[in-house]
PDB file of C-alpha atoms and ligand atoms in Angstrom:
ATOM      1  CA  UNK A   3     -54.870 -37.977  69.753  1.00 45.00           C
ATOM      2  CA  UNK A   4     -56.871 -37.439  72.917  1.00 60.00           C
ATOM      3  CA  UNK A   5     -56.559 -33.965  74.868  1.00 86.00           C
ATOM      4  CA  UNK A   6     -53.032 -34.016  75.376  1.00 96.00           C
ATOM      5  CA  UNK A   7     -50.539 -31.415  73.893  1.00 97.00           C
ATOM      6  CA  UNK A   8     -47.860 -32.581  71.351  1.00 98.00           C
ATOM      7  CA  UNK A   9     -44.385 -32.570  72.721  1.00 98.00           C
ATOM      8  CA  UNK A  10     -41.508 -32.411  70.627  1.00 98.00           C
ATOM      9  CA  UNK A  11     -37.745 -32.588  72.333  1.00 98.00           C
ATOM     10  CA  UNK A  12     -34.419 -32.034  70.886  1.00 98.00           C
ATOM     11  CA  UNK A  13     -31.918 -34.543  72.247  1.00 98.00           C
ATOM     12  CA  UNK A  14     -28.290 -33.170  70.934  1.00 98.00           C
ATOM     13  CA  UNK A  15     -26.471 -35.437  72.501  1.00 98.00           C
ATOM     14  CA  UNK A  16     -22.868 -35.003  73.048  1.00 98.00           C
ATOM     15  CA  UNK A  17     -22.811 -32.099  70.221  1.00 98.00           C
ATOM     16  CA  UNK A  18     -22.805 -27.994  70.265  1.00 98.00           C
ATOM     17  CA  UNK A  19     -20.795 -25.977  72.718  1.00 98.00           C
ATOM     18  CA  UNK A  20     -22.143 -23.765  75.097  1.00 98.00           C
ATOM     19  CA  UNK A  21     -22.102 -21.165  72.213  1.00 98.00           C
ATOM     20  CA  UNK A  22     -23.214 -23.216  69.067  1.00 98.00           C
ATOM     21  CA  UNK A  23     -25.948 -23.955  71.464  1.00 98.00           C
ATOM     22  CA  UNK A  24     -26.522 -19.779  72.107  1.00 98.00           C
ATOM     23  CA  UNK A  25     -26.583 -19.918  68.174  1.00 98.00           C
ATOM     24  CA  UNK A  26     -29.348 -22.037  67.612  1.00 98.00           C
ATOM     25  CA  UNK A  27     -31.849 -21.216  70.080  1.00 98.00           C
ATOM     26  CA  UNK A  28     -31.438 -17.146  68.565  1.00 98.00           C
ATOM     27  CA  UNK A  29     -32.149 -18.909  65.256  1.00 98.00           C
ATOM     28  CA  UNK A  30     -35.082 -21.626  66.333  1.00 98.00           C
ATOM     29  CA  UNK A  31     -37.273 -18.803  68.368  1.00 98.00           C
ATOM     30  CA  UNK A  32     -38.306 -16.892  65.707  1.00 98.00           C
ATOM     31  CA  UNK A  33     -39.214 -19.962  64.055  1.00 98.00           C
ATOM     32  CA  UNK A  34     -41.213 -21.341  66.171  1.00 98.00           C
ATOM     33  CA  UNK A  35     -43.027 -18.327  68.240  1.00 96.00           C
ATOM     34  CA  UNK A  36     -46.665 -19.962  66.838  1.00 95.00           C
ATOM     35  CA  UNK A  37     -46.695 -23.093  68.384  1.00 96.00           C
ATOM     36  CA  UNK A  38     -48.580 -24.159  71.204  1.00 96.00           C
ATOM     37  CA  UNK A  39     -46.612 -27.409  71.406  1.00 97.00           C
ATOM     38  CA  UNK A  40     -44.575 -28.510  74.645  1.00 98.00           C
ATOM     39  CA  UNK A  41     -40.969 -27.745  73.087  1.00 98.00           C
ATOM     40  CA  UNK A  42     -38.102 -29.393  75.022  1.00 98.00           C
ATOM     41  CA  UNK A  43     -34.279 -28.584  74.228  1.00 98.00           C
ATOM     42  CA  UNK A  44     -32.107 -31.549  75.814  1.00 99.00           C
ATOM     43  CA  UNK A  45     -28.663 -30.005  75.400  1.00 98.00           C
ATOM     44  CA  UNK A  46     -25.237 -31.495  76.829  1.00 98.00           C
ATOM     45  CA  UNK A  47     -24.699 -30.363  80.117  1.00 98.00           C
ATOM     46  CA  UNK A  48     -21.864 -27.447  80.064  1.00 98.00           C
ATOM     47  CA  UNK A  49     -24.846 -26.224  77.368  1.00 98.00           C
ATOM     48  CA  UNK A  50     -27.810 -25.579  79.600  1.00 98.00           C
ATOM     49  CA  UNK A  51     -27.030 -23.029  81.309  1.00 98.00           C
ATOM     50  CA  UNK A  52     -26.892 -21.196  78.318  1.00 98.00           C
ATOM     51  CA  UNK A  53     -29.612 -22.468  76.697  1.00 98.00           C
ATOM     52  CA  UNK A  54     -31.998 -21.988  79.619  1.00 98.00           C
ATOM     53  CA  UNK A  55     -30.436 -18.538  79.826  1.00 98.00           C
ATOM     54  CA  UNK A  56     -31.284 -17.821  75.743  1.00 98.00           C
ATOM     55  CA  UNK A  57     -34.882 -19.406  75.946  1.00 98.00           C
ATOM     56  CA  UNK A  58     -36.120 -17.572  79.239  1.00 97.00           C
ATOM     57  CA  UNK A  59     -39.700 -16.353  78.400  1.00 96.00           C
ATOM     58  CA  UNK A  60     -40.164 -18.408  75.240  1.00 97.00           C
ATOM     59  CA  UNK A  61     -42.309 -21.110  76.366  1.00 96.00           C
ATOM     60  CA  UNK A  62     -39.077 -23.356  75.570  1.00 98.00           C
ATOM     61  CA  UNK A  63     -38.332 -25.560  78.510  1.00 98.00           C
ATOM     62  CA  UNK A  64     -34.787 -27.164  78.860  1.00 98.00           C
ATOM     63  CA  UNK A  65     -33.959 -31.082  79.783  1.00 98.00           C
ATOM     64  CA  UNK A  66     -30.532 -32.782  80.834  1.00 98.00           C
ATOM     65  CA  UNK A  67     -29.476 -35.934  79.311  1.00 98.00           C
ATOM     66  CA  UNK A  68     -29.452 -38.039  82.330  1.00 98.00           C
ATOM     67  CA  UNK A  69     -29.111 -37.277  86.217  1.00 98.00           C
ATOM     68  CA  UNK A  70     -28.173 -39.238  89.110  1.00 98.00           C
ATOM     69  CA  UNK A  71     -30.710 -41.040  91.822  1.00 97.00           C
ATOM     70  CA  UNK A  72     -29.245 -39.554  94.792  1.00 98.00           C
ATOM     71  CA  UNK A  73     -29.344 -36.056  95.688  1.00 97.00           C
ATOM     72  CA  UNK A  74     -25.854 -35.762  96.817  1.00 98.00           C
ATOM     73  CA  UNK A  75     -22.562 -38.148  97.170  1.00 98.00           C
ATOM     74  CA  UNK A  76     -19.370 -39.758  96.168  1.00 98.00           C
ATOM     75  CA  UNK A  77     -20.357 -39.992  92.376  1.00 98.00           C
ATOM     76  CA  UNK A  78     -17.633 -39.009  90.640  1.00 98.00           C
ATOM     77  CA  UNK A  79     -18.564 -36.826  87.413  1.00 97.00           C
ATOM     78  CA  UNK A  80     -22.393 -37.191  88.479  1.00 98.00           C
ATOM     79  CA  UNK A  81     -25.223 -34.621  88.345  1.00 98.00           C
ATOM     80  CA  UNK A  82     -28.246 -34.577  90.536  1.00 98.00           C
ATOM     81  CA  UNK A  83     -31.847 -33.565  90.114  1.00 98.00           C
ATOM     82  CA  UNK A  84     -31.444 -30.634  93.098  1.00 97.00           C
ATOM     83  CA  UNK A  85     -28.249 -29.454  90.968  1.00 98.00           C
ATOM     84  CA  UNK A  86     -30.400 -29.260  87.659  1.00 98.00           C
ATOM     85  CA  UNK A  87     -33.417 -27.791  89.378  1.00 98.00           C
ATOM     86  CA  UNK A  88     -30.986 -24.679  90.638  1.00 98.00           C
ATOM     87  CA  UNK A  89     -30.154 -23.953  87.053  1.00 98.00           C
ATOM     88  CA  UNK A  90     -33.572 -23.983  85.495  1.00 98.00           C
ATOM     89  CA  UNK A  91     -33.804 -27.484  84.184  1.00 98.00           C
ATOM     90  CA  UNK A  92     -37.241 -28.498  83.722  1.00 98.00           C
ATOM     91  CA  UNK A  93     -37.216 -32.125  82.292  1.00 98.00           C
ATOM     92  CA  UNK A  94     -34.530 -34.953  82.255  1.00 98.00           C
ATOM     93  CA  UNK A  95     -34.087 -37.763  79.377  1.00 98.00           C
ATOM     94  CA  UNK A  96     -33.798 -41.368  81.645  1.00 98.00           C
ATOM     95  CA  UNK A  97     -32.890 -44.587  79.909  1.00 98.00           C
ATOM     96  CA  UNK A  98     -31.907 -43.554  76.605  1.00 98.00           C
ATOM     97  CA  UNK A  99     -30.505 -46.491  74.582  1.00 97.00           C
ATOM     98  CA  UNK A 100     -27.158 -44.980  74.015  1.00 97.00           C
ATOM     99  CA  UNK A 101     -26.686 -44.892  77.794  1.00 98.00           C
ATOM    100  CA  UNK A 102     -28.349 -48.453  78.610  1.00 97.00           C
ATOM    101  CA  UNK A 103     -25.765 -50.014  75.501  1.00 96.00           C
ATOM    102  CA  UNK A 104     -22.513 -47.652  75.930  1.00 97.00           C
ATOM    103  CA  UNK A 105     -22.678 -46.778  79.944  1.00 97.00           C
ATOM    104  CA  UNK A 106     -24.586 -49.670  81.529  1.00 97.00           C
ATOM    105  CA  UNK A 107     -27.200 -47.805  82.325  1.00 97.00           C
ATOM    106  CA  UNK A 108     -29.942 -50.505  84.276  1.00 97.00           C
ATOM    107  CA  UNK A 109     -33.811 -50.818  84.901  1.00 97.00           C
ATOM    108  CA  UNK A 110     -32.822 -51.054  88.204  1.00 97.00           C
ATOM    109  CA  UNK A 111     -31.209 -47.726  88.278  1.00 97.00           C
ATOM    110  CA  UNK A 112     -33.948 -46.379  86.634  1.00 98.00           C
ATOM    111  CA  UNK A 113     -36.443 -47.735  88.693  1.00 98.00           C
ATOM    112  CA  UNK A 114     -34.559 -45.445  91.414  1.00 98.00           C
ATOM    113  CA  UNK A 115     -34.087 -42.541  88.725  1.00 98.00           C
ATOM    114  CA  UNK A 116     -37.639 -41.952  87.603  1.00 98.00           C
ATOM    115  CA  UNK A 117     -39.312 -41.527  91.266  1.00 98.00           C
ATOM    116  CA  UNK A 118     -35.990 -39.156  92.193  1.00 98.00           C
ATOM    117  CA  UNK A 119     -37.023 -37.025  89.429  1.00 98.00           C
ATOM    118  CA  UNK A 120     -40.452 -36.541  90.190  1.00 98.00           C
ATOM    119  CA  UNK A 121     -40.222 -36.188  93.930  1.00 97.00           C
ATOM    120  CA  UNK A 122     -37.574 -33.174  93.090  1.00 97.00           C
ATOM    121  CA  UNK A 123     -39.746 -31.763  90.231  1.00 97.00           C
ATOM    122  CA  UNK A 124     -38.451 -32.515  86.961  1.00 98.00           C
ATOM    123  CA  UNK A 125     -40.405 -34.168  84.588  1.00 98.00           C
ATOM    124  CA  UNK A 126     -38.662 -37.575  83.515  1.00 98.00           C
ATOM    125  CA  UNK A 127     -38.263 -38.797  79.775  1.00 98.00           C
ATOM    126  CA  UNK A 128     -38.498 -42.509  79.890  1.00 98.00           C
ATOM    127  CA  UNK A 129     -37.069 -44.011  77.020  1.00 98.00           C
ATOM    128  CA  UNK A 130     -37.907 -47.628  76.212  1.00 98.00           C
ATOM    129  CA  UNK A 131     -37.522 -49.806  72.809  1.00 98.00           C
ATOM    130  CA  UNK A 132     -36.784 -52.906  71.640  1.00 98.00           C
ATOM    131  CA  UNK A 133     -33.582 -54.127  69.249  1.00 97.00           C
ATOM    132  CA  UNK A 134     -33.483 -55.285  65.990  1.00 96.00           C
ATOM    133  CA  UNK A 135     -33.207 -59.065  67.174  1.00 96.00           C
ATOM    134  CA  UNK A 136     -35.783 -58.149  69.654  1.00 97.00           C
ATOM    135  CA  UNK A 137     -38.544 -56.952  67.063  1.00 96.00           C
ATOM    136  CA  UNK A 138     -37.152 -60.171  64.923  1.00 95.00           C
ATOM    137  CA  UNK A 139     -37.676 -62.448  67.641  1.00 97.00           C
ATOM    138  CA  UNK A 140     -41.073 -60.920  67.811  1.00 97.00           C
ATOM    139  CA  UNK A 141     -40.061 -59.554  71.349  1.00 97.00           C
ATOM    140  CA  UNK A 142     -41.322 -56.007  70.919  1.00 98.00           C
ATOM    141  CA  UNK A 143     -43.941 -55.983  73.333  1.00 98.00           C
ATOM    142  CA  UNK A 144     -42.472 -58.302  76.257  1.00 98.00           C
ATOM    143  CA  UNK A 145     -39.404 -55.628  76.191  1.00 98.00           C
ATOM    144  CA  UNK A 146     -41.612 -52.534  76.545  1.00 98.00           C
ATOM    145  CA  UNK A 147     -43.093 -54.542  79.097  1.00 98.00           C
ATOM    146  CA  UNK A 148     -40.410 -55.543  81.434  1.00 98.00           C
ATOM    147  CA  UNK A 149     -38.385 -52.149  80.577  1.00 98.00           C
ATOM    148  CA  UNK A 150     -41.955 -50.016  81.871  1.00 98.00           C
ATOM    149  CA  UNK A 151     -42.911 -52.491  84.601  1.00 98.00           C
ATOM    150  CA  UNK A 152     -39.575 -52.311  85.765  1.00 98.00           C
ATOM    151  CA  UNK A 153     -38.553 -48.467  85.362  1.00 98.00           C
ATOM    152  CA  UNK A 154     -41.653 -47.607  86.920  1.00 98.00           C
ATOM    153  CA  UNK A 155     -42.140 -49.807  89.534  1.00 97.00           C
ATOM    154  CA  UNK A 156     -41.804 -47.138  92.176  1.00 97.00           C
ATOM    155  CA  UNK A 157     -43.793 -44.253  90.857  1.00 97.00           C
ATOM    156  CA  UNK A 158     -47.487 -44.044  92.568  1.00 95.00           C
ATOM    157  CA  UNK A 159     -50.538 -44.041  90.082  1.00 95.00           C
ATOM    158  CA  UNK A 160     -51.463 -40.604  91.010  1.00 95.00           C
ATOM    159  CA  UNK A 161     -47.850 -39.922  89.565  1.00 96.00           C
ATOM    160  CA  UNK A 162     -48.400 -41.282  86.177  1.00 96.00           C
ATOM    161  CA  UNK A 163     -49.758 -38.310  84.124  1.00 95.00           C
ATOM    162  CA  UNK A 164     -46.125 -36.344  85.031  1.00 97.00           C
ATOM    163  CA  UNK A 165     -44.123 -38.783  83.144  1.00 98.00           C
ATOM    164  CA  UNK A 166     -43.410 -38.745  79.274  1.00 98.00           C
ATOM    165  CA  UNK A 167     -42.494 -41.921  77.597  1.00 98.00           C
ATOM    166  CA  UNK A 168     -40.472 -42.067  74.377  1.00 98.00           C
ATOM    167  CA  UNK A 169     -40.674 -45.392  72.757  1.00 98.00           C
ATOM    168  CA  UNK A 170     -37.379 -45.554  70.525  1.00 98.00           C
ATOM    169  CA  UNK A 171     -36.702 -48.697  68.825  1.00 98.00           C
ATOM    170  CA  UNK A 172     -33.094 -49.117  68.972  1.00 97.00           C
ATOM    171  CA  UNK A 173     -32.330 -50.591  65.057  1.00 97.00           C
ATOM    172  CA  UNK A 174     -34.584 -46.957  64.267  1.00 96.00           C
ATOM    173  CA  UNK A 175     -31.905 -44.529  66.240  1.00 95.00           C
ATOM    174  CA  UNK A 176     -29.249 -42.305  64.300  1.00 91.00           C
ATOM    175  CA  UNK A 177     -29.804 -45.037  61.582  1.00 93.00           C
ATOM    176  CA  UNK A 178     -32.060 -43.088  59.058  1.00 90.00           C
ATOM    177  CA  UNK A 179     -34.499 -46.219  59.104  1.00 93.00           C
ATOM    178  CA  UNK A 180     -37.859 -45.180  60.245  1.00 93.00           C
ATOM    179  CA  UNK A 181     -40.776 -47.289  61.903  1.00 94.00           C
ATOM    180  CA  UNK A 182     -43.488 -47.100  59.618  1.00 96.00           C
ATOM    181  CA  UNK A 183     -46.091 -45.151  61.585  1.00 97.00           C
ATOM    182  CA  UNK A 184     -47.968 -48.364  61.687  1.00 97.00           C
ATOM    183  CA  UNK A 185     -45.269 -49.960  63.761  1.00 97.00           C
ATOM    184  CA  UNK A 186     -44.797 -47.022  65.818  1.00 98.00           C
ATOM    185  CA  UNK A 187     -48.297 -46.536  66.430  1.00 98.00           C
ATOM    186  CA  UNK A 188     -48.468 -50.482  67.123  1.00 98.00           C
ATOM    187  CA  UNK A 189     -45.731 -50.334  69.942  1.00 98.00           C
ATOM    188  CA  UNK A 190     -47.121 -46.924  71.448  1.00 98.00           C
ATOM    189  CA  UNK A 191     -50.887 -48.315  71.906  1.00 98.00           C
ATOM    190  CA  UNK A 192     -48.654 -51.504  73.680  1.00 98.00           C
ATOM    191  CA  UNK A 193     -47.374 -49.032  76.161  1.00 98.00           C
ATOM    192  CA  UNK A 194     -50.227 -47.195  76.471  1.00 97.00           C
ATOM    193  CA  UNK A 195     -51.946 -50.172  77.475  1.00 97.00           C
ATOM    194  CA  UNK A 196     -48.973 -51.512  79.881  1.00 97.00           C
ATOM    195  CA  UNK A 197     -49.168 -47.828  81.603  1.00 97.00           C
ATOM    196  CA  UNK A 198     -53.165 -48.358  81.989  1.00 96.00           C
ATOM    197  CA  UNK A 199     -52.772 -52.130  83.659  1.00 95.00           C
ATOM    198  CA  UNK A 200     -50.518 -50.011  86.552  1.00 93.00           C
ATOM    199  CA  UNK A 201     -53.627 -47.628  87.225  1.00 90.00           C
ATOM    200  CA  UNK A 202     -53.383 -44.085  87.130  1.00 87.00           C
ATOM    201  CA  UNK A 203     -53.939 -41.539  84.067  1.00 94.00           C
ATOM    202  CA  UNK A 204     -52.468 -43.540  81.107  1.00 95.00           C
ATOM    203  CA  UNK A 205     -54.403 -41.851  78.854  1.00 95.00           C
ATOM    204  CA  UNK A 206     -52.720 -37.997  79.883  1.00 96.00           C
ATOM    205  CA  UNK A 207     -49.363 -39.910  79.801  1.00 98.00           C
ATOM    206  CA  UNK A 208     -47.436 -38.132  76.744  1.00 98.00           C
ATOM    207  CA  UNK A 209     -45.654 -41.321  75.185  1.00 98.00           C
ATOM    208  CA  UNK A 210     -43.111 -39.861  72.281  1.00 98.00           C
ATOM    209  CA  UNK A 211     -41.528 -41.257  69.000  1.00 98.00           C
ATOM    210  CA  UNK A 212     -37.827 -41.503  68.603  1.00 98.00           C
ATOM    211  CA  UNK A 213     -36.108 -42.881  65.795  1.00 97.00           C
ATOM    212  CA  UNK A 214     -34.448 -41.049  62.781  1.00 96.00           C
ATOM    213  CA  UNK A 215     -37.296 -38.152  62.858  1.00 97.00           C
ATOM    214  CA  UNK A 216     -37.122 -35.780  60.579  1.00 97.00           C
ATOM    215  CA  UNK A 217     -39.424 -33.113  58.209  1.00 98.00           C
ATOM    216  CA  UNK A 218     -40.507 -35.468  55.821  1.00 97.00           C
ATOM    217  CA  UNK A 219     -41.603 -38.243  58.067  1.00 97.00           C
ATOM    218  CA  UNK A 220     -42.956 -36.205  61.225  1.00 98.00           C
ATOM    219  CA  UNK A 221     -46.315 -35.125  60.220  1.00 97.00           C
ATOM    220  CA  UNK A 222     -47.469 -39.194  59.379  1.00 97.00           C
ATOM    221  CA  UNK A 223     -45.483 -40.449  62.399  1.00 98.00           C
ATOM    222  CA  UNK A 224     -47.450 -37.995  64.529  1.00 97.00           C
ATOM    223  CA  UNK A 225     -51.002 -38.172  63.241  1.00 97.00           C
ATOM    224  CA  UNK A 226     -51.777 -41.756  64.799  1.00 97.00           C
ATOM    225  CA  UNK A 227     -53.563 -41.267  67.408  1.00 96.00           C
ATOM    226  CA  UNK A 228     -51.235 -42.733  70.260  1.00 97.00           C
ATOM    227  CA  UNK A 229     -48.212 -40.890  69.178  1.00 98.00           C
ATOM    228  CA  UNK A 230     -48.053 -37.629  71.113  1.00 98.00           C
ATOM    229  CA  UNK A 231     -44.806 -35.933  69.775  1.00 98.00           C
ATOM    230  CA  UNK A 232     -41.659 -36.448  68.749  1.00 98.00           C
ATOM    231  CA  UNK A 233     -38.075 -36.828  70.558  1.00 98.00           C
ATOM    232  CA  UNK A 234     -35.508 -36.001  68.014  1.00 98.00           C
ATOM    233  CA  UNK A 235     -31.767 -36.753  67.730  1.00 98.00           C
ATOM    234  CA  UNK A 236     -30.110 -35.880  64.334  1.00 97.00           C
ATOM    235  CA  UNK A 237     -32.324 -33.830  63.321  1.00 98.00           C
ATOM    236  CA  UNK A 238     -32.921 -31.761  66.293  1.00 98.00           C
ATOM    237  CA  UNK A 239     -29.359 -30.260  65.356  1.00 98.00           C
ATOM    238  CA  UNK A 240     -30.425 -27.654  62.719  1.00 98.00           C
ATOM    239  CA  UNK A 241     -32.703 -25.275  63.733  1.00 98.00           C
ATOM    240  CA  UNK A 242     -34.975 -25.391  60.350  1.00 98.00           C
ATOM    241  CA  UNK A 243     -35.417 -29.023  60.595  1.00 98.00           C
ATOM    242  CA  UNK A 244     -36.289 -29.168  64.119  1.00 98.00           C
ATOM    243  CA  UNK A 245     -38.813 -26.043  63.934  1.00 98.00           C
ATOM    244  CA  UNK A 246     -40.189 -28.071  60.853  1.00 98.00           C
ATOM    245  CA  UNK A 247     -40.545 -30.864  62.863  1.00 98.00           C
ATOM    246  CA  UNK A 248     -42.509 -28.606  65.882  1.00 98.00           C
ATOM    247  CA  UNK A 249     -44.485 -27.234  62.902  1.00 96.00           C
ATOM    248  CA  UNK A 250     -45.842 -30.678  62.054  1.00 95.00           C
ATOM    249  CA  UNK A 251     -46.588 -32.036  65.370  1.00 91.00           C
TER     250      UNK A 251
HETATM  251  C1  PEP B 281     -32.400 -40.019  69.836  1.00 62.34           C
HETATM  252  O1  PEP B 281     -31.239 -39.681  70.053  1.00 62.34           O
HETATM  253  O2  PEP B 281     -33.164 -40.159  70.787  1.00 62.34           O
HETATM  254  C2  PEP B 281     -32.817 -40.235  68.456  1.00 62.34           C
HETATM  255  C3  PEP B 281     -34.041 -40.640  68.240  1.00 62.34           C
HETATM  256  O3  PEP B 281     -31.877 -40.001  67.474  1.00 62.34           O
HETATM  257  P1  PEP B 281     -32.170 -39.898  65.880  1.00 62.34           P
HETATM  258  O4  PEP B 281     -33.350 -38.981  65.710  1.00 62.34           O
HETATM  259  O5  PEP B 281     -30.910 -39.345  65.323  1.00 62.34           O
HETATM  260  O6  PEP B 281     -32.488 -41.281  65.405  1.00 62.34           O
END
């Protein structure tokens, strides 16, 4: 890995309360008080204020799942970026599979979404990855392409370096099947590459591994040397596993 610093996120999903969440970051601190990894909790919503609250002075920063483009409006059961920038949120996961399959979640949304986020001053999560008829098809890399090309299509070079990309395959996600680290590393150098052909500081860009994550696999997955971290789902749940899996970054 070039000079840039591992970064390992927890994305719970739709799971812990505001107090299960309390629970875990008391338990995961002590755990993980050596690292000098980025660590990123990405707790439901109702959770963050809590979790920011539990993790103040830690060196833990705090994501939300998803946020809207606009700063204010008639969204019904929206959140904005001002709204999670008043309570301490740091980061914000954009384009996660679940929400592009279950909640028609679009590249042109996100191509809206990505520049809102960095011109309020979160850092955006990008996640990008191919399905299993997709990879069959041997359509891996003209996915990543369109999905990056398009996502990003309004953020400025000069911009680059302040995004993190997760590539997540979606047949790899909550599935317990793995991409080898060859595979992973394959698609990762891809982006990379797409990220250098738009100018800017691909190289500082932190571009992440998701996909059924855990102890055992982490430390292989994130010794290639374009995979920069980790963003975990099932895993990320228990706080042994997940300081395991900041431990091996
Ligand atoms: C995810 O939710 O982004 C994810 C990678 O989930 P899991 O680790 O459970 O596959």
């Amino acid at each position: 890995m070039a000079d840039r610093i591992p970064y390992i996120a927890a994305n719970w999903k739709m799971h812990k309360t505001a107090a299960e969440a309390a629970e875990f970051v008391e338990s995961l601190l002590p755990r993980i008080t050596a690292t000098e990894n980025d660590v990123v909790l990405c707790p439901p919503y109702t959770a963050l204020g809590e979790v920011i609250e539990r993790s103040r002075g830690s060196g833990v920063r705090v994501a939300a799942q998803n946020m809207h483009e606009a700063e204010s409006g008639a969204f019904t059961g929206e959140v904005s970026a001002p709204m999670l920038l008043e309570i301490g949120v740091e980061a914000v996961v954009l384009g996660h599979s679940e929400r592009r399959q279950h909640f028609g979640e679009t590249d042109k949304a996100l191509a809206h979404k990505v520049p809102a986020a960095l011109a309020a001053g979160l850092e955006p999560i990008l996640c990008v990855g191919e399905t299993e008829e997709a990879r069959d098809a041997g359509q891996t890399e003209g996915v990543l392409e369109r999905q990056l090309q398009s996502d990003l299509a309004a953020v400025e070079p000069a911009e680059l370096a302040r995004i993190v990309v997760a590539y997540e395959p979606i047949w790899a996600i909550g599935t317990g099947r793995t991409a080898t680290p060859e595979q992973a590393q394959e698609a990762i150098a891809f982006a990379r590459d797409v990220l250098r052909g738009r100018g800017g500081d691909a190289d500082a860009v932190r571009i992440l591994y998701g996909g059924s994550v855990k102890p055992a696999n982490a430390g292989e997955l994130m010794a290639q040397p374009d995979i920069d971290g980790a963003l975990v789902g099932g895993a990320s749940l228990e706080p042994g596993d997940f300081a395991a899996i900041v431990e091996a970054a």
